[in-house]
Coordinates of C-alpha atoms in Angstrom, one line a residue:
X158 CA 36.4 99.4 -9.9
X159 CA 33.5 101.7 -10.8
X160 CA 34.2 105.3 -10.0
X161 CA 31.5 107.6 -8.6
X162 CA 31.6 111.4 -8.0
X163 CA 31.6 112.6 -4.4
X164 CA 28.4 114.5 -5.0
X165 CA 26.5 111.6 -6.5
X166 CA 27.6 109.3 -3.8
X167 CA 26.4 111.8 -1.2
X168 CA 23.0 112.5 -2.6
X169 CA 22.3 108.8 -3.3
X170 CA 23.4 107.9 0.2
X171 CA 21.2 110.5 1.7
X172 CA 18.2 109.3 -0.3
X173 CA 17.8 112.6 -2.0
X174 CA 17.3 113.6 -5.6
X175 CA 19.5 115.6 -8.0
X176 CA 18.6 119.3 -8.6
X177 CA 18.5 120.3 -12.2
X178 CA 16.8 122.4 -14.9
X179 CA 17.0 119.9 -17.8
X180 CA 18.6 116.7 -19.1
X181 CA 22.0 116.8 -20.8
X182 CA 21.7 116.7 -24.5
X183 CA 25.2 115.1 -24.7
X184 CA 27.9 113.8 -22.5
X185 CA 30.1 116.4 -20.7
X186 CA 32.2 117.2 -17.7
X187 CA 30.8 118.8 -14.5
X188 CA 32.4 122.2 -13.9
X189 CA 32.4 121.6 -10.2
X190 CA 33.4 118.0 -9.4
X191 CA 35.1 117.4 -12.8
X192 CA 33.4 114.0 -13.2
X193 CA 31.8 113.1 -16.5
X194 CA 28.0 113.1 -16.9
X195 CA 26.2 111.3 -19.7
X196 CA 23.5 112.3 -22.1
X197 CA 20.2 112.3 -20.3
X198 CA 21.7 113.0 -16.9
X199 CA 20.3 115.9 -14.8
X200 CA 22.3 119.1 -15.3
X201 CA 21.9 122.9 -15.0
X202 CA 23.9 125.8 -16.3
X203 CA 26.8 126.9 -14.0
X204 CA 26.2 130.5 -13.1
X205 CA 27.8 131.2 -9.7
X206 CA 26.7 134.2 -7.8
X207 CA 29.1 137.1 -7.1
X208 CA 29.8 135.7 -3.7
X209 CA 31.3 132.5 -5.1
X210 CA 35.0 132.4 -4.3
X211 CA 35.9 128.7 -5.0
X212 CA 37.0 129.1 -8.6
X213 CA 40.4 127.6 -7.7
X214 CA 38.8 124.5 -6.4
X215 CA 36.7 123.8 -9.6
X216 CA 37.7 120.4 -11.0
X217 CA 36.2 121.1 -14.4
X218 CA 37.1 124.7 -15.1
X219 CA 35.8 126.0 -18.4
X220 CA 32.8 123.8 -18.6
X221 CA 29.4 125.6 -18.6
X222 CA 27.2 123.0 -16.7
X223 CA 27.2 121.2 -13.4
X224 CA 25.5 117.9 -12.8
X225 CA 22.4 117.6 -10.6
X226 CA 24.2 115.9 -7.8
X227 CA 26.6 118.7 -7.3
X228 CA 23.7 121.2 -7.4
X229 CA 21.9 119.2 -4.7
X230 CA 24.9 119.4 -2.3
X231 CA 25.3 123.1 -3.0
X232 CA 22.2 124.3 -1.1
X233 CA 22.4 126.1 2.2
X234 CA 20.0 123.6 3.8
X235 CA 22.2 120.7 2.9
X236 CA 25.5 122.2 4.0
X237 CA 24.1 123.4 7.3
X238 CA 22.9 119.9 8.3
X239 CA 25.7 117.8 6.7
X240 CA 28.8 120.0 7.3
X241 CA 30.6 117.3 9.3
X242 CA 29.8 113.8 8.0
X243 CA 31.0 110.5 6.7
X244 CA 29.3 109.2 3.5
X245 CA 29.3 105.6 2.2
X246 CA 26.9 103.3 0.4
X247 CA 25.3 102.7 3.7
X248 CA 24.2 106.3 4.2
X249 CA 25.3 109.7 5.5
X250 CA 26.5 109.6 9.1
X251 CA 27.4 112.2 11.8
X252 CA 31.0 113.0 12.3
X253 CA 31.1 115.9 14.7
X254 CA 31.7 114.7 18.3
X255 CA 34.9 113.1 19.6
X256 CA 33.2 109.7 19.7
X257 CA 31.9 110.0 16.1
X258 CA 35.2 111.2 14.6
X259 CA 37.3 108.7 16.5
X260 CA 35.0 105.9 15.3
X261 CA 35.3 106.7 11.7
X262 CA 39.0 107.3 11.8
X263 CA 39.7 103.9 13.3
X264 CA 36.7 102.1 11.7
X265 CA 36.3 103.6 8.2
X266 CA 33.6 102.1 6.0
X267 CA 34.3 100.1 2.8
X268 CA 34.8 102.3 -0.3
X269 CA 33.6 104.3 -1.9
X270 CA 33.3 106.7 0.9
X271 CA 34.2 110.3 1.9
X272 CA 34.9 112.3 5.1
X273 CA 34.1 116.0 5.3
X274 CA 34.7 118.6 8.0
X275 CA 33.3 122.1 7.5
X276 CA 35.4 124.7 9.3
X277 CA 33.1 127.7 8.5
X278 CA 29.4 128.2 9.1
X279 CA 28.4 127.5 5.5
X280 CA 30.9 125.8 3.2
X281 CA 30.5 123.7 0.0
X282 CA 32.8 120.7 0.5
X283 CA 31.2 117.6 -1.0
X284 CA 31.8 118.3 -4.7
X285 CA 35.5 118.8 -4.0
X286 CA 36.0 116.0 -1.4
X287 CA 38.1 113.0 -2.5
X288 CA 36.3 109.7 -2.8
X289 CA 38.2 107.1 -0.7
X290 CA 38.4 103.5 -1.8
X291 CA 40.8 102.4 1.0
X292 CA 40.3 101.9 4.7
X293 CA 44.0 102.0 5.4
X294 CA 45.1 105.3 3.8
X295 CA 42.4 107.9 3.2
X296 CA 41.7 111.6 2.9
X297 CA 39.6 114.1 4.8
X298 CA 38.2 117.3 3.2
X299 CA 38.8 119.7 6.1
X300 CA 37.5 123.0 4.9
X301 CA 39.7 124.0 2.0
X302 CA 42.5 121.7 3.2
X303 CA 43.0 118.0 2.5
X304 CA 44.2 115.8 5.3
X305 CA 45.9 112.4 4.9
X306 CA 45.4 109.6 7.5
X307 CA 47.1 106.3 7.6
X308 CA 44.9 104.3 9.9
X309 CA 47.6 102.0 11.4
X310 CA 49.9 105.0 12.0
X311 CA 47.1 106.9 13.7
X312 CA 46.4 104.0 16.1
X313 CA 50.1 103.6 16.9
X314 CA 50.4 107.3 17.4
X315 CA 47.5 107.4 19.7
X316 CA 49.0 104.6 21.9
X317 CA 52.4 106.5 21.9
X318 CA 50.7 109.8 22.8
X319 CA 48.9 108.1 25.7
X320 CA 52.1 106.7 27.1
X321 CA 53.9 110.1 26.7
X322 CA 51.0 111.7 28.5
X323 CA 51.6 109.4 31.5
X324 CA 55.3 110.3 31.4
X325 CA 54.6 114.0 31.1
X326 CA 52.2 113.8 34.1
X327 CA 54.9 112.3 36.4
X328 CA 55.4 114.5 39.4
X329 CA 52.6 116.9 38.3
X330 CA 50.0 118.1 40.8
X331 CA 46.4 117.8 39.9
X332 CA 44.8 115.7 37.2
X333 CA 46.8 113.6 34.8
X334 CA 47.3 115.0 31.3
X335 CA 45.1 113.7 28.5
X336 CA 47.7 114.3 25.9
X337 CA 51.5 115.1 25.8
X338 CA 51.3 118.2 23.6
X339 CA 51.6 121.9 24.5
X340 CA 48.4 122.4 22.4
X341 CA 46.2 120.1 20.5
X342 CA 43.6 122.1 18.5
X343 CA 40.7 120.6 16.6
X344 CA 40.4 123.7 14.5
X345 CA 44.1 123.7 13.5
X346 CA 44.3 127.3 14.4
X347 CA 46.9 127.1 17.3
X348 CA 50.5 127.9 16.4
X349 CA 51.6 125.3 19.0
X350 CA 49.3 122.6 17.8
X351 CA 51.1 119.2 17.8
X352 CA 54.2 120.5 19.7
X353 CA 55.3 118.0 22.4
X354 CA 56.0 119.3 25.9
X355 CA 59.7 120.2 26.1
X356 CA 60.3 118.1 29.3
X357 CA 59.7 114.9 27.3
X358 CA 62.8 115.5 25.2
X359 CA 64.9 115.8 28.4
X360 CA 63.4 112.6 29.8
X361 CA 64.1 110.8 26.5
X362 CA 67.8 111.3 27.1
X363 CA 67.6 108.7 29.9
X364 CA 64.6 106.6 28.8
X365 CA 64.9 104.9 25.4
X366 CA 61.2 104.0 25.3
X367 CA 60.2 107.7 25.6
X368 CA 62.4 108.6 22.7
X369 CA 60.8 105.8 20.7
X370 CA 57.4 107.1 21.4
X371 CA 58.5 110.7 20.5
X372 CA 59.7 109.3 17.1
X373 CA 56.3 107.7 16.5
X374 CA 54.5 110.9 17.2
X375 CA 57.0 113.0 15.1
X376 CA 56.2 110.7 12.1
X377 CA 52.4 111.5 12.1
X378 CA 50.9 113.4 9.2
X379 CA 49.0 116.6 9.9
X380 CA 45.8 114.6 9.4
X381 CA 46.8 112.0 12.0
X382 CA 47.7 114.8 14.5
X383 CA 44.3 116.2 13.8
X384 CA 42.8 112.8 14.4
X385 CA 44.3 112.6 17.9
X386 CA 42.1 115.6 18.9
X387 CA 39.2 113.1 18.8
X388 CA 40.8 109.7 19.4
X389 CA 42.5 110.8 22.7
X390 CA 39.2 112.2 24.0
X391 CA 36.7 109.6 22.8
X392 CA 34.8 108.0 25.7
X393 CA 32.9 105.3 23.9
X394 CA 33.0 103.1 20.7
X395 CA 29.8 102.8 18.7
X396 CA 28.6 103.4 15.2
X397 CA 27.6 107.0 14.9
X398 CA 24.0 107.9 14.2
X399 CA 22.9 108.1 10.6
X400 CA 21.6 111.4 9.2
X401 CA 18.1 110.8 8.0
X402 CA 17.0 112.2 4.6
X403 CA 14.0 114.0 6.2
X404 CA 16.4 116.3 8.0
X405 CA 17.3 118.0 4.7
X406 CA 14.3 117.2 2.4

């Protein structure tokens, strides 16, 4: 299996070119992504501005150059238009709406691919994002956090959550609940995010199937719980729109 850096995968998928000041005189390691570059590859000196605060995330600390692909993903124009995206050999695709996110979580592309979710207005994520080679277990670069998703478990968890929502809605006035949680927060900023409604535990004392569904939900990773914020609200299933290179050229 041939490895590729997240930045190079992204820039090539977007149909863009590396940004550099010169060609490398010899092979080295990119200070940002930590992947090797070869003699003749596009590079530039790594001189971060005073506003740079991501030193702890650097994969090649101590190296004095970054490759041209990392530099190309480091521009404000690129981050503002590609802050929530899925990248694969087929292109760079939108991953912002419930429908888009749900599609990619349940129908990830063949590797290599990556999934990024910016949680600030301007954030540099691509050079630090993990490159996925599996469709069954994969990672999402969510801001500075890294979320893990097991696709089969997410699908099982979504089915269990839907059943629990029906149970939690029994005897309730008004519209049925869309999910069985006290809170379900896309931004992961709610203290009660992912906490099941207390009445479900009481019901589980008399209904074995409810307890079984609670166990399924309790076994979800934080990434899978995050995924429910899209999967449980998605209204259609279609391949998301591709981000065209001219949007950031």
